mmCIF file of C-alpha atoms in Angstrom:
data_model
loop_
_atom_site.group_PDB
_atom_site.id
_atom_site.type_symbol
_atom_site.label_atom_id
_atom_site.label_comp_id
_atom_site.label_asym_id
_atom_site.label_seq_id
_atom_site.Cartn_x
_atom_site.Cartn_y
_atom_site.Cartn_z
ATOM 1 C CA ALA A 1 132.352 96.084 73.781
ATOM 2 C CA GLU A 2 129.223 96.010 72.768
ATOM 3 C CA TYR A 3 127.686 99.258 73.824
ATOM 4 C CA GLN A 4 130.859 100.184 71.682
ATOM 5 C CA GLN A 5 129.544 98.478 68.593
ATOM 6 C CA TRP A 6 126.524 99.787 69.625
ATOM 7 C CA LEU A 7 127.496 103.080 69.652
ATOM 8 C CA ALA A 8 129.665 102.694 65.854
ATOM 9 C CA GLY A 9 125.970 101.752 64.461
ATOM 10 C CA GLY A 10 125.159 105.492 65.299
ATOM 11 C CA ALA A 11 124.216 106.205 68.885
ATOM 12 C CA GLY A 12 127.658 108.145 69.095
ATOM 13 C CA GLN A 13 126.872 109.958 66.046
ATOM 14 C CA GLY A 14 125.054 112.571 67.615
ATOM 15 C CA THR A 15 122.315 113.241 64.840
ATOM 16 C CA MET A 16 120.590 109.970 64.952
ATOM 17 C CA ALA A 17 118.902 108.022 67.733
ATOM 18 C CA PRO A 18 120.537 104.616 68.100
ATOM 19 C CA THR A 19 118.916 101.468 66.564
ATOM 20 C CA LEU A 20 117.953 99.181 69.676
ATOM 21 C CA PRO A 21 117.238 95.226 69.335
ATOM 22 C CA PRO A 22 113.790 94.446 70.243
ATOM 23 C CA TRP A 23 113.097 92.553 73.467
ATOM 24 C CA ASP A 24 112.106 89.053 72.645
ATOM 25 C CA GLY A 25 110.670 87.878 75.501
ATOM 26 C CA LYS A 26 106.821 86.811 75.632
ATOM 27 C CA GLU A 27 106.288 85.972 79.466
ATOM 28 C CA ARG A 28 106.289 88.528 82.147
ATOM 29 C CA LEU A 29 109.611 89.844 83.116
ATOM 30 C CA ASN A 30 110.384 90.105 86.796
ATOM 31 C CA ILE A 31 113.137 92.354 87.815
ATOM 32 C CA LEU A 32 113.730 92.697 91.792
ATOM 33 C CA ALA A 33 115.577 96.167 92.780
ATOM 34 C CA ILE A 34 117.019 96.661 96.028
ATOM 35 C CA GLY A 35 118.501 99.657 97.398
ATOM 36 C CA VAL A 36 121.535 99.934 100.616
ATOM 37 C CA ASP A 37 123.365 102.236 102.047
ATOM 38 C CA ALA A 38 126.208 100.309 103.785
ATOM 39 C CA ARG A 39 129.120 98.349 102.995
ATOM 40 C CA GLU A 40 128.413 94.832 102.646
ATOM 41 C CA ASP A 41 131.308 93.609 104.776
ATOM 42 C CA GLY A 42 129.717 95.553 106.889
ATOM 43 C CA SER A 43 127.418 94.462 110.030
ATOM 44 C CA SER A 44 124.505 97.014 109.224
ATOM 45 C CA PHE A 45 124.154 96.029 105.997
ATOM 46 C CA ASN A 46 120.291 95.874 105.398
ATOM 47 C CA THR A 47 118.285 96.023 102.054
ATOM 48 C CA ASP A 48 115.839 98.298 103.568
ATOM 49 C CA THR A 49 114.398 98.935 100.061
ATOM 50 C CA LEU A 50 113.332 96.114 97.879
ATOM 51 C CA PHE A 51 111.015 96.204 95.582
ATOM 52 C CA VAL A 52 110.019 94.179 92.205
ATOM 53 C CA VAL A 53 109.390 95.437 89.015
ATOM 54 C CA SER A 54 107.542 93.101 86.664
ATOM 55 C CA ILE A 55 106.960 94.312 82.986
ATOM 56 C CA ASP A 56 104.198 92.446 80.090
ATOM 57 C CA PRO A 57 106.222 92.676 77.167
ATOM 58 C CA GLU A 58 103.119 92.314 74.785
ATOM 59 C CA THR A 59 101.008 94.782 76.416
ATOM 60 C CA LYS A 60 103.943 96.893 77.552
ATOM 61 C CA GLN A 61 102.340 97.613 81.171
ATOM 62 C CA VAL A 62 104.413 97.567 84.274
ATOM 63 C CA ALA A 63 103.692 97.127 87.781
ATOM 64 C CA MET A 64 106.071 97.939 90.743
ATOM 65 C CA PHE A 65 105.466 95.903 93.920
ATOM 66 C CA GLN A 66 106.947 96.804 97.506
ATOM 67 C CA VAL A 67 107.180 95.295 101.146
ATOM 68 C CA PRO A 68 108.285 97.817 103.655
ATOM 69 C CA ARG A 69 111.313 96.734 105.690
ATOM 70 C CA ASP A 70 109.921 96.332 108.882
ATOM 71 C CA MET A 71 107.303 93.169 107.063
ATOM 72 C CA VAL A 72 107.737 89.484 109.066
ATOM 73 C CA ASP A 73 106.738 86.504 108.707
ATOM 74 C CA VAL A 74 106.824 86.146 104.936
ATOM 75 C CA PRO A 75 106.947 82.598 103.397
ATOM 76 C CA VAL A 76 110.129 80.921 103.484
ATOM 77 C CA PRO A 77 111.095 79.021 99.903
ATOM 78 C CA ASP A 78 110.504 75.176 100.069
ATOM 79 C CA ASN A 79 114.347 74.402 99.711
ATOM 80 C CA ALA A 80 114.614 76.601 103.169
ATOM 81 C CA ARG A 81 111.882 75.822 105.171
ATOM 82 C CA SER A 82 114.481 72.919 107.085
ATOM 83 C CA LEU A 83 116.224 75.977 109.014
ATOM 84 C CA TRP A 84 114.189 79.172 108.548
ATOM 85 C CA GLY A 85 110.453 77.026 109.052
ATOM 86 C CA SER A 86 107.783 78.223 106.880
ATOM 87 C CA VAL A 87 107.663 81.801 107.327
ATOM 88 C CA TYR A 88 110.996 84.059 108.232
ATOM 89 C CA ALA A 89 110.348 85.483 111.708
ATOM 90 C CA GLY A 90 113.345 88.012 111.411
ATOM 91 C CA LYS A 91 112.510 91.524 109.466
ATOM 92 C CA ILE A 92 112.469 91.517 105.630
ATOM 93 C CA ASN A 93 115.322 93.982 105.017
ATOM 94 C CA SER A 94 117.793 91.327 107.139
ATOM 95 C CA TRP A 95 117.062 88.126 105.352
ATOM 96 C CA TYR A 96 120.075 88.809 102.718
ATOM 97 C CA ASN A 97 122.551 89.063 105.797
ATOM 98 C CA GLN A 98 121.356 85.518 107.173
ATOM 99 C CA ASN A 99 121.093 83.661 103.738
ATOM 100 C CA ARG A 100 123.940 84.944 102.015
ATOM 101 C CA ASN A 101 126.410 82.880 103.624
ATOM 102 C CA ARG A 102 124.323 79.171 103.145
ATOM 103 C CA GLU A 103 125.781 77.694 100.081
ATOM 104 C CA ASP A 104 123.820 74.583 100.725
ATOM 105 C CA LEU A 105 120.659 76.871 100.048
ATOM 106 C CA TRP A 106 121.401 78.955 97.496
ATOM 107 C CA PRO A 107 123.175 79.238 94.273
ATOM 108 C CA GLY A 108 126.102 81.315 93.605
ATOM 109 C CA LYS A 109 129.956 81.567 94.029
ATOM 110 C CA THR A 110 130.364 84.774 96.368
ATOM 111 C CA ALA A 111 127.928 85.504 99.290
ATOM 112 C CA GLN A 112 126.714 88.778 97.886
ATOM 113 C CA ALA A 113 125.359 86.238 94.807
ATOM 114 C CA ARG A 114 123.882 84.052 97.072
ATOM 115 C CA GLY A 115 122.415 86.666 99.090
ATOM 116 C CA PHE A 116 120.462 87.912 96.050
ATOM 117 C CA ASN A 117 119.577 84.899 94.631
ATOM 118 C CA SER A 118 118.234 84.522 97.941
ATOM 119 C CA LEU A 119 115.951 87.243 98.311
ATOM 120 C CA LYS A 120 114.797 86.951 94.528
ATOM 121 C CA ALA A 121 113.685 83.276 95.781
ATOM 122 C CA ILE A 122 111.718 84.640 99.246
ATOM 123 C CA LEU A 123 109.894 87.655 97.242
ATOM 124 C CA GLY A 124 109.299 85.425 94.303
ATOM 125 C CA LYS A 125 107.642 83.233 96.836
ATOM 126 C CA LEU A 126 105.561 85.647 98.339
ATOM 127 C CA TYR A 127 104.211 87.377 95.358
ATOM 128 C CA GLY A 128 104.139 83.926 93.392
ATOM 129 C CA LEU A 129 106.148 85.208 90.861
ATOM 130 C CA ASP A 130 109.089 83.879 89.026
ATOM 131 C CA ILE A 131 112.017 86.818 89.368
ATOM 132 C CA ARG A 132 114.499 86.443 86.892
ATOM 133 C CA TYR A 133 117.329 89.204 87.928
ATOM 134 C CA HIS A 134 117.953 91.618 90.416
ATOM 135 C CA VAL A 135 119.654 95.179 90.241
ATOM 136 C CA LYS A 136 121.586 96.640 93.677
ATOM 137 C CA VAL A 137 121.697 100.270 93.755
ATOM 138 C CA ASP A 138 123.612 101.841 96.249
ATOM 139 C CA PHE A 139 122.386 105.083 97.544
ATOM 140 C CA GLY A 140 125.371 107.099 97.127
ATOM 141 C CA GLY A 141 125.187 106.196 93.179
ATOM 142 C CA PHE A 142 122.214 106.473 92.641
ATOM 143 C CA LYS A 143 122.546 110.511 93.910
ATOM 144 C CA ASP A 144 125.237 110.744 91.102
ATOM 145 C CA VAL A 145 123.547 109.583 88.106
ATOM 146 C CA VAL A 146 120.813 112.165 89.110
ATOM 147 C CA ASN A 147 123.083 114.828 88.952
ATOM 148 C CA THR A 148 125.260 113.314 85.266
ATOM 149 C CA VAL A 149 121.621 113.648 83.813
ATOM 150 C CA GLY A 150 121.123 117.222 85.740
ATOM 151 C CA GLY A 151 118.661 116.410 88.086
ATOM 152 C CA VAL A 152 115.138 115.440 88.733
ATOM 153 C CA GLN A 153 111.795 117.106 88.023
ATOM 154 C CA VAL A 154 109.534 115.699 91.055
ATOM 155 C CA ASN A 155 106.198 116.283 92.226
ATOM 156 C CA VAL A 156 106.060 116.010 95.078
ATOM 157 C CA GLN A 157 102.237 115.269 96.711
ATOM 158 C CA ILE A 158 103.012 115.329 100.399
ATOM 159 C CA PRO A 159 105.402 117.861 102.275
ATOM 160 C CA VAL A 160 108.452 115.905 104.014
ATOM 161 C CA TYR A 161 109.383 117.499 107.258
ATOM 162 C CA GLU A 162 112.136 115.728 109.496
ATOM 163 C CA SER A 163 113.371 117.610 112.371
ATOM 164 C CA GLN A 164 116.247 114.893 113.064
ATOM 165 C CA TYR A 165 117.017 113.535 109.531
ATOM 166 C CA PRO A 166 120.500 111.527 109.886
ATOM 167 C CA ALA A 167 123.130 113.383 107.497
ATOM 168 C CA GLY A 168 126.144 111.124 107.791
ATOM 169 C CA SER A 169 128.645 110.919 110.657
ATOM 170 C CA GLY A 170 126.387 110.807 113.461
ATOM 171 C CA TYR A 171 124.734 114.000 112.511
ATOM 172 C CA LEU A 172 121.459 114.871 112.663
ATOM 173 C CA THR A 173 119.725 117.577 110.553
ATOM 174 C CA ARG A 174 116.591 119.195 110.006
ATOM 175 C CA LEU A 175 114.494 118.455 106.687
ATOM 176 C CA TYR A 176 111.792 119.737 105.099
ATOM 177 C CA ILE A 177 110.705 119.869 101.072
ATOM 178 C CA PRO A 178 107.747 121.679 100.808
ATOM 179 C CA ALA A 179 104.898 120.262 98.217
ATOM 180 C CA GLY A 180 104.241 121.210 94.775
ATOM 181 C CA PRO A 181 106.842 120.626 91.448
ATOM 182 C CA GLN A 182 110.365 120.811 92.048
ATOM 183 C CA HIS A 183 113.650 119.966 90.457
ATOM 184 C CA MET A 184 116.065 118.244 93.010
ATOM 185 C CA THR A 185 120.264 117.467 92.480
ATOM 186 C CA GLY A 186 121.018 114.264 93.342
ATOM 187 C CA SER A 187 121.106 114.579 97.165
ATOM 188 C CA GLU A 188 117.799 116.297 97.222
ATOM 189 C CA ALA A 189 116.202 113.501 95.259
ATOM 190 C CA LEU A 190 117.745 111.087 97.714
ATOM 191 C CA LYS A 191 116.500 113.057 100.997
ATOM 192 C CA TYR A 192 113.249 113.174 99.491
ATOM 193 C CA ALA A 193 113.212 109.258 98.700
ATOM 194 C CA ARG A 194 114.646 108.615 102.349
ATOM 195 C CA SER A 195 113.258 110.328 104.884
ATOM 196 C CA ARG A 196 110.676 107.794 106.882
ATOM 197 C CA HIS A 197 110.297 109.643 109.983
ATOM 198 C CA ARG A 198 106.288 108.864 110.726
ATOM 199 C CA ALA A 199 105.127 112.552 110.325
ATOM 200 C CA SER A 200 106.121 112.317 107.166
ATOM 201 C CA GLY A 201 104.281 108.981 106.295
ATOM 202 C CA GLY A 202 106.687 106.845 107.477
ATOM 203 C CA ASP A 203 108.237 103.934 105.496
ATOM 204 C CA PHE A 204 104.809 103.460 103.503
ATOM 205 C CA ASP A 205 105.020 106.778 102.044
ATOM 206 C CA ARG A 206 108.559 106.536 101.319
ATOM 207 C CA GLY A 207 107.861 103.237 99.775
ATOM 208 C CA ARG A 208 105.606 105.723 97.613
ATOM 209 C CA ARG A 209 108.178 108.458 97.109
ATOM 210 C CA GLN A 210 110.889 106.143 96.074
ATOM 211 C CA GLN A 211 109.004 104.902 93.005
ATOM 212 C CA ARG A 212 107.534 108.318 92.519
ATOM 213 C CA VAL A 213 111.533 109.511 92.103
ATOM 214 C CA LEU A 214 112.354 106.755 89.646
ATOM 215 C CA LEU A 215 109.281 107.136 87.611
ATOM 216 C CA SER A 216 109.792 110.454 87.287
ATOM 217 C CA LEU A 217 113.830 109.810 86.407
ATOM 218 C CA LYS A 218 112.551 107.524 83.605
ATOM 219 C CA GLU A 219 110.006 110.104 82.298
ATOM 220 C CA GLN A 220 112.726 112.501 81.882
ATOM 221 C CA MET A 221 115.343 110.519 80.565
ATOM 222 C CA SER A 222 115.328 109.230 76.809
ATOM 223 C CA VAL A 223 117.731 107.119 74.631
ATOM 224 C CA GLU A 224 119.166 110.327 73.259
ATOM 225 C CA ALA A 225 119.804 111.566 77.077
ATOM 226 C CA ILE A 226 121.392 108.701 77.898
ATOM 227 C CA VAL A 227 123.948 108.270 74.955
ATOM 228 C CA ALA A 228 124.500 112.148 75.642
ATOM 229 C CA ASN A 229 125.670 111.390 79.139
ATOM 230 C CA LEU A 230 126.948 107.400 78.593
ATOM 231 C CA PRO A 231 130.376 107.595 79.359
ATOM 232 C CA GLN A 232 129.752 109.572 82.660
ATOM 233 C CA LEU A 233 126.926 107.357 83.496
ATOM 234 C CA ILE A 234 128.646 104.175 82.594
ATOM 235 C CA GLU A 235 131.194 105.722 85.423
ATOM 236 C CA ASP A 236 128.540 106.125 88.093
ATOM 237 C CA ILE A 237 126.844 103.029 87.315
ATOM 238 C CA GLY A 238 130.222 101.044 87.215
ATOM 239 C CA LYS A 239 131.159 102.320 91.113
ATOM 240 C CA SER A 240 127.614 102.125 92.425
ATOM 241 C CA VAL A 241 125.239 99.031 90.481
ATOM 242 C CA LYS A 242 125.584 95.131 90.922
ATOM 243 C CA THR A 243 123.156 93.007 88.808
ATOM 244 C CA ASP A 244 122.788 89.806 87.412
ATOM 245 C CA ILE A 245 121.587 90.799 83.985
ATOM 246 C CA PRO A 246 123.657 90.118 80.749
ATOM 247 C CA THR A 247 125.499 93.092 79.496
ATOM 248 C CA SER A 248 123.865 91.255 76.203
ATOM 249 C CA GLU A 249 120.162 92.120 77.136
ATOM 250 C CA LEU A 250 121.057 95.918 77.757
ATOM 251 C CA PRO A 251 120.258 96.842 74.681
ATOM 252 C CA LYS A 252 117.028 94.891 74.325
ATOM 253 C CA LEU A 253 115.869 95.980 77.629
ATOM 254 C CA LEU A 254 116.723 99.526 77.383
ATOM 255 C CA ALA A 255 114.508 99.076 73.844
ATOM 256 C CA LEU A 256 111.543 97.461 76.056
ATOM 257 C CA ALA A 257 111.992 100.373 79.125
ATOM 258 C CA GLU A 258 111.298 103.233 75.910
ATOM 259 C CA SER A 259 108.403 101.572 74.952
ATOM 260 C CA VAL A 260 106.846 101.776 78.317
ATOM 261 C CA ASP A 261 104.265 104.414 78.856
ATOM 262 C CA THR A 262 105.046 105.516 82.418
ATOM 263 C CA LYS A 263 101.905 107.189 82.986
ATOM 264 C CA ASP A 264 100.436 103.756 83.053
ATOM 265 C CA ILE A 265 102.625 102.033 85.454
ATOM 266 C CA ARG A 266 100.890 100.350 88.628
ATOM 267 C CA SER A 267 102.223 101.164 91.813
ATOM 268 C CA TYR A 268 101.516 98.847 94.964
ATOM 269 C CA VAL A 269 103.341 99.651 98.823
ATOM 270 C CA PHE A 270 101.929 96.440 100.132
ATOM 271 C CA SER A 271 101.169 98.422 103.742
ATOM 272 C CA PRO A 272 98.776 98.267 106.498
ATOM 273 C CA ARG A 273 95.566 97.945 106.613
ATOM 274 C CA PHE A 274 94.519 96.598 103.368
ATOM 275 C CA TYR A 275 97.504 94.086 102.746
ATOM 276 C CA ALA A 276 98.908 93.782 106.144
ATOM 277 C CA THR A 277 98.814 94.436 109.560
ATOM 278 C CA GLU A 278 100.789 97.192 111.798
ATOM 279 C CA TYR A 279 101.912 95.533 115.687
ATOM 280 C CA LEU A 280 103.670 99.040 117.054
ATOM 281 C CA SER A 281 104.710 97.208 120.122
ATOM 282 C CA SER A 282 105.579 93.578 119.685
ATOM 283 C CA PRO A 283 107.580 90.929 121.307
ATOM 284 C CA ARG A 284 109.565 91.416 118.130
ATOM 285 C CA GLY A 285 109.035 95.380 118.415
ATOM 286 C CA TYR A 286 107.639 96.629 115.351
ATOM 287 C CA ILE A 287 106.515 94.598 113.295
ATOM 288 C CA ILE A 288 104.330 94.554 110.263
ATOM 289 C CA THR A 289 102.563 90.952 109.329
ATOM 290 C CA PRO A 290 101.698 90.682 105.377
ATOM 291 C CA ASN A 291 98.232 89.653 104.384
ATOM 292 C CA VAL A 292 99.830 87.263 101.628
ATOM 293 C CA VAL A 293 96.309 85.967 99.806
ATOM 294 C CA ARG A 294 95.438 89.768 99.112
ATOM 295 C CA ILE A 295 99.073 90.478 97.911
ATOM 296 C CA ARG A 296 99.616 87.604 96.019
ATOM 297 C CA LYS A 297 96.008 88.338 94.761
ATOM 298 C CA ALA A 298 96.593 92.080 93.834
ATOM 299 C CA VAL A 299 100.105 90.683 91.914
ATOM 300 C CA LYS A 300 98.437 88.807 89.992
ATOM 301 C CA GLU A 301 95.939 91.151 88.610
ATOM 302 C CA ALA A 302 97.901 93.917 88.526
ATOM 303 C CA PHE A 303 97.303 94.239 84.957
ATOM 304 C CA SER A 304 93.676 93.604 84.671
ATOM 305 C CA VAL A 305 92.237 95.419 87.825
ATOM 306 C CA SER A 306 90.641 98.641 87.327
ATOM 307 C CA PRO A 307 92.901 101.060 87.998
ATOM 308 C CA GLU A 308 89.987 103.165 90.055
ATOM 309 C CA LEU A 309 89.989 99.981 92.299
ATOM 310 C CA ALA A 310 93.913 99.819 92.428
ATOM 311 C CA ALA A 311 93.543 103.000 93.897
ATOM 312 C CA GLN A 312 90.674 102.496 96.155
ATOM 313 C CA ARG A 313 92.336 99.762 97.458
ATOM 314 C CA ASP A 314 95.378 101.680 97.942
#
């Protein structure tokens, strides 16, 4: 109903850009984005893509923080330490499954809500941030959104090649994406974002590719482009996106997104060797342990550190 009122105000006329209410928050806004590719009632449901988008409404600066899915020993929020100890010994992509049924620890009327609230809490603890909202995106839905807006132009910086890319139903195929600017369909963008073969940089470059696809999509989508495809986008998003962002906040968040300069977004993947230590073989298998002090310092200084120093650290 709110979208209908918004459209009636001029967004649907095709002759003028919609007038969006300005974002009125002054504090840094932090939103957790979660990417999944399995049904939530299945035993294999893991939150393999976890990154936090942090926005400074005053300066319109944005930073993106991402942890590898194999990271262990992440600091546990105080209220859950009686169960898990001071750090979570499991991999971070299993935290949701292990906590979604803990009504004694996390708020939420459903297991899904509790699981996502637990993710906001543990990543907020790691980063030293108050993470207000979450957005969960099914990988298949991401593909539909990209197709609805006509694809996405991506500058592939490092070639991606994988001899056994999982193509579904146990089928493996060869994948090769050359370097250079390319216009990708939803399926092609998904393959580019999901490949994690070590020859193509593994999880660390995968995280950077995922952020690159999202930023490219943001640069190519204006309010006018969204409105032009609004009915189909609403259908695509309704099938594949779950969020606790109140509907009343969406027009203001869209206005905030429009004001962001995507060319000045700070992008962090907290990978070895500066931000973490990699263990190829351990009693827990392949794991990555975080350097919590360095990670928190990077998050705190994300909007003040020089881009040159940030790039050098990365």
